[in-house]
Amino acid sequence: MMQKKVWTSFAEAVADIHDGATLMVGGFGLVGIPENLIAALAERGVKNLTVISNNCGVDDWGLGILLRNRQISRIVASYVGENKEFERQALSGEVEVQLLPQGTLAEKIRAGGAGIPAFYTPAGIGTPLEEGREQRVFGGKAYLLEESLTADFSLIRSAIADRAGNLAYNRTARNFNPLMAAAGRVTIAETESLLDDGYLDPEHVHTPGIYVQGLIIGKQQKRIEKLTVSHPEGGHSL
């Protein structure tokens, strides 16, 4: 198998990401985000980015750092989340936001990675989302046309990788990461560990190496987005 490029610094890994680029960024909340690649982008200072991600991190971590630095001009997401700065910029018009149903967002990315230009979905019918949109009826039910999504770069996070670029994700980090890995023209994978002397068992591969252009090892801080604890009497506290 052909080995992939392995970067030794995060600055080097994001060096080709330019002003005005479209990025897909994996993760859900703070789970499975390529936090070190995001931090390197913040340090590099690229501007006018279009970001496609489930949400935009929190105020002081993940994509929230790029948002705070005014490096993002447009966001395609399904959830504002716990990010007050995201909410403020969206309401003030400082950043352009396209909010989509979460399943629609996932399918737009999956279709883009599969080379499917568009598809029909019932999500959004009967809501303001249908205004000005092409509709068709199948089996007596109305559907909206949705165009697929691709990106210049996909930044993703895996638990394990091998030097052929095959990836495996840890539990719920297997959310948007596999979809986005296939939909980026250039996919950069930040991984917790890299196998130097062999390949992942094919039965354990979630993303085949053909989708990955480069790798870098990076440890995570594993921050918690919202802490929930249990009272001795029962119930929960946030």
Short mmCIF file of N, CA and C in Angstrom, two decimals, residues 19-197:
data_model
loop_
_atom_site.label_atom_id
_atom_site.label_comp_id
_atom_site.label_asym_id
_atom_site.label_seq_id
_atom_site.Cartn_x
_atom_site.Cartn_y
_atom_site.Cartn_z
N ASP A 19 -6.81 31.77 2.42
CA ASP A 19 -7.95 32.65 2.65
C ASP A 19 -9.06 32.31 1.67
N GLY A 20 -10.30 32.29 2.16
CA GLY A 20 -11.45 32.01 1.32
C GLY A 20 -11.73 30.54 1.09
N ALA A 21 -10.97 29.66 1.73
CA ALA A 21 -11.16 28.21 1.54
C ALA A 21 -12.46 27.75 2.20
N THR A 22 -13.01 26.66 1.66
CA THR A 22 -14.15 25.99 2.28
C THR A 22 -13.64 24.77 3.04
N LEU A 23 -13.99 24.69 4.33
CA LEU A 23 -13.51 23.61 5.18
C LEU A 23 -14.67 22.80 5.73
N MET A 24 -14.53 21.48 5.73
CA MET A 24 -15.37 20.62 6.54
C MET A 24 -14.57 20.25 7.78
N VAL A 25 -15.20 20.36 8.93
CA VAL A 25 -14.51 20.08 10.19
C VAL A 25 -15.32 19.07 10.98
N GLY A 26 -14.75 17.91 11.23
CA GLY A 26 -15.45 16.82 11.88
C GLY A 26 -15.71 17.08 13.35
N GLY A 27 -16.57 16.24 13.91
CA GLY A 27 -16.87 16.33 15.33
C GLY A 27 -18.32 16.67 15.59
N PHE A 28 -18.70 16.51 16.85
CA PHE A 28 -20.06 16.78 17.30
C PHE A 28 -19.92 17.38 18.69
N GLY A 29 -20.24 18.67 18.84
CA GLY A 29 -19.88 19.34 20.09
C GLY A 29 -18.37 19.42 20.16
N LEU A 30 -17.79 18.87 21.22
CA LEU A 30 -16.33 18.80 21.34
C LEU A 30 -15.81 17.38 21.15
N VAL A 31 -16.70 16.46 20.76
CA VAL A 31 -16.31 15.06 20.58
C VAL A 31 -15.80 14.85 19.16
N GLY A 32 -14.59 14.34 19.04
CA GLY A 32 -14.05 13.99 17.74
C GLY A 32 -13.65 15.17 16.89
N ILE A 33 -13.36 16.33 17.51
CA ILE A 33 -12.93 17.48 16.72
C ILE A 33 -11.41 17.46 16.54
N PRO A 34 -10.92 17.94 15.40
CA PRO A 34 -9.46 18.02 15.18
C PRO A 34 -8.91 19.27 15.85
N GLU A 35 -8.88 19.27 17.16
CA GLU A 35 -8.63 20.49 17.92
C GLU A 35 -7.26 21.10 17.65
N ASN A 36 -6.26 20.27 17.42
CA ASN A 36 -4.91 20.80 17.17
C ASN A 36 -4.78 21.43 15.79
N LEU A 37 -5.46 20.87 14.79
CA LEU A 37 -5.47 21.48 13.46
C LEU A 37 -6.21 22.81 13.49
N ILE A 38 -7.30 22.88 14.25
CA ILE A 38 -8.05 24.13 14.39
C ILE A 38 -7.17 25.19 15.05
N ALA A 39 -6.46 24.81 16.11
CA ALA A 39 -5.58 25.75 16.80
C ALA A 39 -4.48 26.26 15.88
N ALA A 40 -3.97 25.39 15.01
CA ALA A 40 -2.94 25.81 14.06
C ALA A 40 -3.49 26.80 13.04
N LEU A 41 -4.74 26.59 12.63
CA LEU A 41 -5.38 27.56 11.72
C LEU A 41 -5.57 28.91 12.40
N ALA A 42 -5.92 28.88 13.67
CA ALA A 42 -6.07 30.14 14.42
C ALA A 42 -4.74 30.87 14.48
N GLU A 43 -3.67 30.13 14.72
CA GLU A 43 -2.33 30.72 14.79
C GLU A 43 -1.91 31.28 13.44
N ARG A 44 -2.28 30.60 12.38
CA ARG A 44 -1.89 31.01 11.03
C ARG A 44 -2.65 32.25 10.58
N GLY A 45 -3.88 32.41 11.05
CA GLY A 45 -4.61 33.64 10.78
C GLY A 45 -5.31 33.71 9.43
N VAL A 46 -5.57 32.57 8.78
CA VAL A 46 -6.30 32.61 7.51
C VAL A 46 -7.70 33.17 7.75
N LYS A 47 -8.21 33.87 6.72
CA LYS A 47 -9.46 34.62 6.88
C LYS A 47 -10.50 34.17 5.85
N ASN A 48 -11.72 34.68 6.06
CA ASN A 48 -12.82 34.52 5.10
C ASN A 48 -13.11 33.06 4.81
N LEU A 49 -13.08 32.25 5.85
CA LEU A 49 -13.31 30.81 5.69
C LEU A 49 -14.80 30.50 5.68
N THR A 50 -15.19 29.55 4.83
CA THR A 50 -16.51 28.94 4.91
C THR A 50 -16.33 27.61 5.63
N VAL A 51 -17.04 27.43 6.73
CA VAL A 51 -16.89 26.23 7.56
C VAL A 51 -18.18 25.43 7.53
N ILE A 52 -18.06 24.14 7.22
CA ILE A 52 -19.18 23.20 7.25
C ILE A 52 -18.92 22.26 8.42
N SER A 53 -19.77 22.33 9.41
CA SER A 53 -19.59 21.51 10.62
C SER A 53 -20.92 21.40 11.32
N ASN A 54 -21.09 20.38 12.15
CA ASN A 54 -22.36 20.23 12.86
C ASN A 54 -22.66 21.45 13.71
N ASN A 55 -21.65 21.98 14.38
CA ASN A 55 -21.81 23.18 15.20
C ASN A 55 -20.48 23.94 15.19
N CYS A 56 -20.36 24.95 16.01
CA CYS A 56 -19.16 25.79 15.93
C CYS A 56 -18.39 25.82 17.25
N GLY A 57 -18.24 24.66 17.87
CA GLY A 57 -17.44 24.56 19.09
C GLY A 57 -18.07 25.32 20.25
N VAL A 58 -17.25 25.71 21.21
CA VAL A 58 -17.69 26.56 22.31
C VAL A 58 -16.87 27.84 22.25
N ASP A 59 -17.17 28.77 23.14
CA ASP A 59 -16.57 30.10 23.02
C ASP A 59 -15.05 30.09 23.03
N ASP A 60 -14.44 29.20 23.78
CA ASP A 60 -12.98 29.27 23.92
C ASP A 60 -12.27 28.01 23.42
N TRP A 61 -12.96 27.19 22.62
CA TRP A 61 -12.31 25.96 22.17
C TRP A 61 -12.91 25.50 20.85
N GLY A 62 -12.10 24.75 20.11
CA GLY A 62 -12.56 24.24 18.83
C GLY A 62 -12.79 25.39 17.85
N LEU A 63 -13.80 25.23 17.00
CA LEU A 63 -14.09 26.26 15.99
C LEU A 63 -14.45 27.60 16.61
N GLY A 64 -14.85 27.59 17.88
CA GLY A 64 -15.13 28.84 18.56
C GLY A 64 -13.95 29.79 18.56
N ILE A 65 -12.72 29.26 18.52
CA ILE A 65 -11.53 30.12 18.48
C ILE A 65 -11.47 30.86 17.15
N LEU A 66 -11.73 30.16 16.05
CA LEU A 66 -11.71 30.81 14.74
C LEU A 66 -12.82 31.85 14.64
N LEU A 67 -13.97 31.54 15.21
CA LEU A 67 -15.09 32.48 15.20
C LEU A 67 -14.74 33.73 15.99
N ARG A 68 -14.16 33.55 17.15
CA ARG A 68 -13.76 34.68 17.99
C ARG A 68 -12.74 35.57 17.28
N ASN A 69 -11.85 34.94 16.49
CA ASN A 69 -10.82 35.69 15.77
C ASN A 69 -11.32 36.32 14.48
N ARG A 70 -12.62 36.16 14.18
CA ARG A 70 -13.22 36.68 12.95
C ARG A 70 -12.58 36.06 11.70
N GLN A 71 -12.22 34.80 11.78
CA GLN A 71 -11.62 34.11 10.63
C GLN A 71 -12.67 33.41 9.78
N ILE A 72 -13.90 33.28 10.31
CA ILE A 72 -14.98 32.59 9.60
C ILE A 72 -15.96 33.63 9.08
N SER A 73 -16.28 33.55 7.78
CA SER A 73 -17.27 34.47 7.21
C SER A 73 -18.61 33.78 6.98
N ARG A 74 -18.60 32.45 6.85
CA ARG A 74 -19.85 31.73 6.59
C ARG A 74 -19.81 30.36 7.27
N ILE A 75 -20.93 29.97 7.85
CA ILE A 75 -21.02 28.69 8.55
C ILE A 75 -22.24 27.93 8.04
N VAL A 76 -22.04 26.67 7.69
CA VAL A 76 -23.13 25.76 7.36
C VAL A 76 -23.17 24.73 8.48
N ALA A 77 -24.24 24.71 9.26
CA ALA A 77 -24.29 23.88 10.46
C ALA A 77 -25.73 23.47 10.73
N SER A 78 -25.90 22.64 11.78
CA SER A 78 -27.24 22.25 12.18
C SER A 78 -27.58 22.69 13.59
N TYR A 79 -26.60 23.30 14.29
CA TYR A 79 -26.80 23.54 15.73
C TYR A 79 -25.91 24.69 16.17
N VAL A 80 -26.51 25.70 16.80
CA VAL A 80 -25.71 26.81 17.35
C VAL A 80 -24.95 26.34 18.57
N GLY A 81 -25.53 25.45 19.36
CA GLY A 81 -24.83 24.84 20.48
C GLY A 81 -24.67 25.77 21.67
N GLU A 82 -23.56 25.57 22.40
CA GLU A 82 -23.32 26.32 23.63
C GLU A 82 -22.45 27.56 23.38
N ASN A 83 -22.34 27.97 22.11
CA ASN A 83 -21.42 29.04 21.76
C ASN A 83 -22.16 30.38 21.71
N LYS A 84 -21.97 31.19 22.75
CA LYS A 84 -22.66 32.48 22.83
C LYS A 84 -22.15 33.44 21.76
N GLU A 85 -20.87 33.35 21.42
CA GLU A 85 -20.31 34.23 20.39
C GLU A 85 -20.89 33.89 19.02
N PHE A 86 -21.10 32.60 18.76
CA PHE A 86 -21.75 32.18 17.52
C PHE A 86 -23.14 32.80 17.45
N GLU A 87 -23.90 32.68 18.53
CA GLU A 87 -25.24 33.24 18.57
C GLU A 87 -25.20 34.75 18.34
N ARG A 88 -24.27 35.44 18.99
CA ARG A 88 -24.19 36.91 18.87
C ARG A 88 -23.86 37.32 17.43
N GLN A 89 -22.84 36.67 16.84
CA GLN A 89 -22.45 37.03 15.48
C GLN A 89 -23.55 36.70 14.47
N ALA A 90 -24.25 35.59 14.70
CA ALA A 90 -25.33 35.22 13.79
C ALA A 90 -26.47 36.23 13.85
N LEU A 91 -26.87 36.64 15.06
CA LEU A 91 -27.98 37.57 15.22
C LEU A 91 -27.63 38.97 14.74
N SER A 92 -26.36 39.33 14.84
CA SER A 92 -25.93 40.67 14.43
C SER A 92 -25.58 40.74 12.94
N GLY A 93 -25.56 39.58 12.27
CA GLY A 93 -25.23 39.56 10.85
C GLY A 93 -23.74 39.64 10.56
N GLU A 94 -22.90 39.45 11.58
CA GLU A 94 -21.45 39.51 11.38
C GLU A 94 -20.93 38.26 10.66
N VAL A 95 -21.66 37.17 10.76
CA VAL A 95 -21.29 35.94 10.07
C VAL A 95 -22.53 35.40 9.37
N GLU A 96 -22.34 34.90 8.16
CA GLU A 96 -23.46 34.31 7.43
C GLU A 96 -23.66 32.88 7.91
N VAL A 97 -24.89 32.53 8.25
CA VAL A 97 -25.18 31.21 8.80
C VAL A 97 -26.27 30.53 7.98
N GLN A 98 -26.02 29.30 7.60
CA GLN A 98 -27.05 28.46 6.99
C GLN A 98 -27.28 27.29 7.92
N LEU A 99 -28.45 27.27 8.58
CA LEU A 99 -28.79 26.18 9.48
C LEU A 99 -29.63 25.16 8.73
N LEU A 100 -29.28 23.89 8.88
CA LEU A 100 -29.94 22.79 8.20
C LEU A 100 -30.40 21.75 9.21
N PRO A 101 -31.46 21.01 8.89
CA PRO A 101 -31.76 19.83 9.72
C PRO A 101 -30.53 18.92 9.77
N GLN A 102 -30.28 18.34 10.92
CA GLN A 102 -29.04 17.58 11.09
C GLN A 102 -28.91 16.42 10.11
N GLY A 103 -30.01 15.71 9.88
CA GLY A 103 -29.97 14.61 8.93
C GLY A 103 -29.73 15.09 7.51
N THR A 104 -30.29 16.25 7.17
CA THR A 104 -30.07 16.82 5.84
C THR A 104 -28.61 17.20 5.67
N LEU A 105 -28.02 17.83 6.70
CA LEU A 105 -26.61 18.19 6.63
C LEU A 105 -25.74 16.95 6.42
N ALA A 106 -26.01 15.90 7.20
CA ALA A 106 -25.22 14.67 7.07
C ALA A 106 -25.36 14.07 5.68
N GLU A 107 -26.57 14.06 5.13
CA GLU A 107 -26.78 13.47 3.81
C GLU A 107 -26.18 14.32 2.71
N LYS A 108 -26.19 15.64 2.85
CA LYS A 108 -25.56 16.52 1.86
C LYS A 108 -24.06 16.24 1.78
N ILE A 109 -23.46 15.98 2.94
CA ILE A 109 -22.02 15.67 2.97
C ILE A 109 -21.77 14.27 2.42
N ARG A 110 -22.59 13.30 2.84
CA ARG A 110 -22.42 11.93 2.33
C ARG A 110 -22.57 11.88 0.82
N ALA A 111 -23.59 12.58 0.31
CA ALA A 111 -23.80 12.60 -1.14
C ALA A 111 -22.63 13.25 -1.86
N GLY A 112 -22.11 14.32 -1.29
CA GLY A 112 -20.95 14.96 -1.90
C GLY A 112 -19.76 14.03 -2.01
N GLY A 113 -19.52 13.26 -0.96
CA GLY A 113 -18.42 12.31 -0.97
C GLY A 113 -18.64 11.16 -1.93
N ALA A 114 -19.91 10.85 -2.22
CA ALA A 114 -20.25 9.76 -3.13
C ALA A 114 -20.38 10.22 -4.57
N GLY A 115 -20.19 11.52 -4.82
CA GLY A 115 -20.30 12.03 -6.18
C GLY A 115 -21.73 12.22 -6.65
N ILE A 116 -22.68 12.31 -5.71
CA ILE A 116 -24.09 12.52 -6.04
C ILE A 116 -24.38 14.01 -5.92
N PRO A 117 -24.77 14.69 -7.00
CA PRO A 117 -24.89 16.15 -6.95
C PRO A 117 -26.07 16.67 -6.15
N ALA A 118 -27.16 15.90 -6.06
CA ALA A 118 -28.34 16.37 -5.35
C ALA A 118 -29.25 15.19 -5.02
N PHE A 119 -30.21 15.44 -4.13
CA PHE A 119 -31.17 14.41 -3.73
C PHE A 119 -32.43 15.09 -3.22
N TYR A 120 -33.48 14.32 -3.04
CA TYR A 120 -34.74 14.84 -2.52
C TYR A 120 -34.96 14.33 -1.09
N THR A 121 -35.49 15.22 -0.24
CA THR A 121 -35.77 14.86 1.15
C THR A 121 -37.08 15.50 1.59
N PRO A 122 -37.83 14.82 2.47
CA PRO A 122 -39.06 15.44 2.99
C PRO A 122 -38.80 16.47 4.07
N ALA A 123 -37.58 16.49 4.63
CA ALA A 123 -37.27 17.44 5.71
C ALA A 123 -37.38 18.87 5.21
N GLY A 124 -38.17 19.67 5.91
CA GLY A 124 -38.34 21.07 5.53
C GLY A 124 -39.65 21.37 4.85
N ILE A 125 -40.34 20.34 4.37
CA ILE A 125 -41.65 20.56 3.76
C ILE A 125 -42.62 21.12 4.81
N GLY A 126 -43.36 22.17 4.42
CA GLY A 126 -44.30 22.77 5.35
C GLY A 126 -43.68 23.77 6.30
N THR A 127 -42.41 24.11 6.07
CA THR A 127 -41.70 25.09 6.91
C THR A 127 -41.14 26.18 6.00
N PRO A 128 -40.60 27.27 6.59
CA PRO A 128 -39.99 28.32 5.77
C PRO A 128 -38.84 27.82 4.89
N LEU A 129 -38.28 26.66 5.21
CA LEU A 129 -37.17 26.13 4.41
C LEU A 129 -37.59 25.79 2.97
N GLU A 130 -38.88 25.60 2.74
CA GLU A 130 -39.32 25.21 1.41
C GLU A 130 -39.49 26.40 0.46
N GLU A 131 -39.45 27.62 0.98
CA GLU A 131 -39.70 28.79 0.18
C GLU A 131 -38.65 28.96 -0.92
N GLY A 132 -39.13 29.06 -2.17
CA GLY A 132 -38.25 29.26 -3.30
C GLY A 132 -37.45 28.04 -3.69
N ARG A 133 -37.82 26.89 -3.18
CA ARG A 133 -37.05 25.67 -3.42
C ARG A 133 -37.78 24.76 -4.39
N GLU A 134 -37.02 24.01 -5.17
CA GLU A 134 -37.63 23.03 -6.08
C GLU A 134 -38.23 21.89 -5.28
N GLN A 135 -39.46 21.50 -5.65
CA GLN A 135 -40.14 20.38 -4.99
C GLN A 135 -40.59 19.37 -6.04
N ARG A 136 -40.66 18.11 -5.61
CA ARG A 136 -41.28 17.07 -6.43
C ARG A 136 -42.09 16.15 -5.52
N VAL A 137 -43.04 15.49 -6.13
CA VAL A 137 -43.91 14.58 -5.38
C VAL A 137 -43.58 13.15 -5.80
N PHE A 138 -43.29 12.31 -4.82
CA PHE A 138 -43.05 10.88 -5.04
C PHE A 138 -44.00 10.10 -4.16
N GLY A 139 -44.78 9.20 -4.75
CA GLY A 139 -45.71 8.40 -3.97
C GLY A 139 -46.70 9.22 -3.20
N GLY A 140 -47.08 10.36 -3.75
CA GLY A 140 -48.05 11.22 -3.09
C GLY A 140 -47.48 12.09 -1.99
N LYS A 141 -46.15 12.10 -1.81
CA LYS A 141 -45.52 12.88 -0.75
C LYS A 141 -44.56 13.88 -1.35
N ALA A 142 -44.56 15.12 -0.81
CA ALA A 142 -43.70 16.19 -1.33
C ALA A 142 -42.29 16.09 -0.76
N TYR A 143 -41.32 16.42 -1.62
CA TYR A 143 -39.90 16.39 -1.23
C TYR A 143 -39.21 17.65 -1.75
N LEU A 144 -38.20 18.11 -1.01
CA LEU A 144 -37.38 19.24 -1.41
C LEU A 144 -36.09 18.75 -2.05
N LEU A 145 -35.62 19.48 -3.07
CA LEU A 145 -34.33 19.18 -3.66
C LEU A 145 -33.23 19.79 -2.81
N GLU A 146 -32.23 18.99 -2.47
CA GLU A 146 -31.06 19.46 -1.73
C GLU A 146 -29.80 19.15 -2.53
N GLU A 147 -28.95 20.15 -2.71
CA GLU A 147 -27.68 19.92 -3.39
C GLU A 147 -26.65 19.41 -2.39
N SER A 148 -25.74 18.58 -2.86
CA SER A 148 -24.72 17.99 -1.98
C SER A 148 -23.65 19.03 -1.63
N LEU A 149 -22.81 18.66 -0.68
CA LEU A 149 -21.73 19.54 -0.21
C LEU A 149 -20.37 18.86 -0.39
N THR A 150 -19.40 19.63 -0.84
CA THR A 150 -18.00 19.21 -0.82
C THR A 150 -17.18 20.37 -0.26
N ALA A 151 -15.89 20.15 -0.06
CA ALA A 151 -15.05 21.20 0.52
C ALA A 151 -13.65 21.14 -0.08
N ASP A 152 -12.96 22.26 0.00
CA ASP A 152 -11.56 22.29 -0.43
C ASP A 152 -10.71 21.40 0.48
N PHE A 153 -11.00 21.47 1.78
CA PHE A 153 -10.24 20.69 2.77
C PHE A 153 -11.21 20.11 3.80
N SER A 154 -10.94 18.88 4.22
CA SER A 154 -11.64 18.28 5.35
C SER A 154 -10.63 18.04 6.46
N LEU A 155 -10.94 18.54 7.64
CA LEU A 155 -10.10 18.34 8.82
C LEU A 155 -10.84 17.39 9.75
N ILE A 156 -10.26 16.24 10.01
CA ILE A 156 -10.97 15.22 10.78
C ILE A 156 -10.07 14.68 11.90
N ARG A 157 -10.70 13.90 12.77
CA ARG A 157 -10.00 13.35 13.93
C ARG A 157 -10.28 11.86 14.04
N SER A 158 -9.22 11.06 14.14
CA SER A 158 -9.39 9.61 14.32
C SER A 158 -8.67 9.16 15.59
N ALA A 159 -9.02 7.97 16.04
CA ALA A 159 -8.32 7.40 17.20
C ALA A 159 -7.05 6.69 16.77
N ILE A 160 -7.14 5.96 15.66
CA ILE A 160 -6.00 5.16 15.17
C ILE A 160 -5.91 5.34 13.66
N ALA A 161 -4.68 5.40 13.16
CA ALA A 161 -4.44 5.43 11.72
C ALA A 161 -3.24 4.55 11.41
N ASP A 162 -3.18 4.08 10.17
CA ASP A 162 -1.95 3.45 9.72
C ASP A 162 -1.33 4.32 8.63
N ARG A 163 -0.15 3.97 8.19
CA ARG A 163 0.57 4.84 7.26
C ARG A 163 0.00 4.82 5.84
N ALA A 164 -0.97 3.95 5.60
CA ALA A 164 -1.69 3.98 4.33
C ALA A 164 -2.88 4.94 4.39
N GLY A 165 -3.10 5.55 5.56
CA GLY A 165 -4.19 6.50 5.72
C GLY A 165 -5.51 5.89 6.15
N ASN A 166 -5.55 4.59 6.41
CA ASN A 166 -6.78 3.97 6.92
C ASN A 166 -7.03 4.46 8.35
N LEU A 167 -8.30 4.75 8.65
CA LEU A 167 -8.64 5.36 9.93
C LEU A 167 -9.70 4.56 10.68
N ALA A 168 -9.60 4.62 12.01
CA ALA A 168 -10.65 4.09 12.88
C ALA A 168 -10.96 5.15 13.93
N TYR A 169 -12.24 5.30 14.25
CA TYR A 169 -12.68 6.32 15.19
C TYR A 169 -13.12 5.68 16.50
N ASN A 170 -13.06 6.46 17.57
CA ASN A 170 -13.43 5.95 18.88
C ASN A 170 -14.88 6.31 19.22
N ARG A 171 -15.74 5.34 19.24
CA ARG A 171 -17.11 5.48 19.71
C ARG A 171 -17.83 6.67 19.03
N THR A 172 -18.32 7.64 19.83
CA THR A 172 -19.12 8.71 19.25
C THR A 172 -18.33 9.70 18.42
N ALA A 173 -17.01 9.58 18.40
CA ALA A 173 -16.23 10.39 17.47
C ALA A 173 -16.47 9.95 16.03
N ARG A 174 -17.12 8.80 15.88
CA ARG A 174 -17.50 8.32 14.55
C ARG A 174 -18.86 8.96 14.18
N ASN A 175 -18.85 10.27 14.11
CA ASN A 175 -20.06 11.01 13.80
C ASN A 175 -19.96 11.58 12.38
N PHE A 176 -19.57 12.83 12.25
CA PHE A 176 -19.43 13.42 10.92
C PHE A 176 -18.07 13.13 10.29
N ASN A 177 -17.12 12.63 11.05
CA ASN A 177 -15.77 12.44 10.53
C ASN A 177 -15.69 11.54 9.29
N PRO A 178 -16.30 10.34 9.29
CA PRO A 178 -16.19 9.50 8.09
C PRO A 178 -16.83 10.13 6.86
N LEU A 179 -17.96 10.81 7.04
CA LEU A 179 -18.63 11.46 5.92
C LEU A 179 -17.75 12.56 5.33
N MET A 180 -17.18 13.38 6.21
CA MET A 180 -16.37 14.51 5.75
C MET A 180 -15.05 14.07 5.14
N ALA A 181 -14.51 12.96 5.63
CA ALA A 181 -13.26 12.45 5.06
C ALA A 181 -13.42 12.18 3.57
N ALA A 182 -14.61 11.71 3.17
CA ALA A 182 -14.84 11.38 1.77
C ALA A 182 -15.21 12.59 0.92
N ALA A 183 -15.65 13.68 1.56
CA ALA A 183 -16.19 14.82 0.82
C ALA A 183 -15.21 15.97 0.65
N GLY A 184 -14.01 15.86 1.20
CA GLY A 184 -13.01 16.90 1.03
C GLY A 184 -12.07 16.59 -0.13
N ARG A 185 -11.72 17.62 -0.92
CA ARG A 185 -10.75 17.40 -2.00
C ARG A 185 -9.39 17.04 -1.41
N VAL A 186 -9.06 17.65 -0.27
CA VAL A 186 -7.86 17.29 0.49
C VAL A 186 -8.31 17.00 1.91
N THR A 187 -8.03 15.79 2.40
CA THR A 187 -8.42 15.41 3.75
C THR A 187 -7.19 15.25 4.62
N ILE A 188 -7.18 16.00 5.72
CA ILE A 188 -6.07 15.96 6.68
C ILE A 188 -6.60 15.31 7.96
N ALA A 189 -5.98 14.23 8.38
CA ALA A 189 -6.45 13.48 9.54
C ALA A 189 -5.50 13.68 10.72
N GLU A 190 -6.05 14.21 11.79
CA GLU A 190 -5.34 14.29 13.07
C GLU A 190 -5.68 13.01 13.82
N THR A 191 -4.68 12.28 14.28
CA THR A 191 -4.94 10.97 14.88
C THR A 191 -4.25 10.84 16.23
N GLU A 192 -4.89 10.11 17.13
CA GLU A 192 -4.33 9.89 18.46
C GLU A 192 -3.10 8.99 18.40
N SER A 193 -3.12 7.99 17.54
CA SER A 193 -1.97 7.09 17.42
C SER A 193 -1.82 6.62 15.99
N LEU A 194 -0.58 6.35 15.60
CA LEU A 194 -0.26 5.94 14.23
C LEU A 194 0.50 4.63 14.27
N LEU A 195 -0.02 3.63 13.55
CA LEU A 195 0.65 2.34 13.49
C LEU A 195 1.86 2.44 12.55
N ASP A 196 3.01 2.17 13.08
CA ASP A 196 4.23 2.27 12.28
C ASP A 196 4.60 0.97 11.58
N ASP A 197 4.14 -0.14 12.13
CA ASP A 197 4.65 -1.43 11.66
C ASP A 197 3.55 -2.37 11.19
#
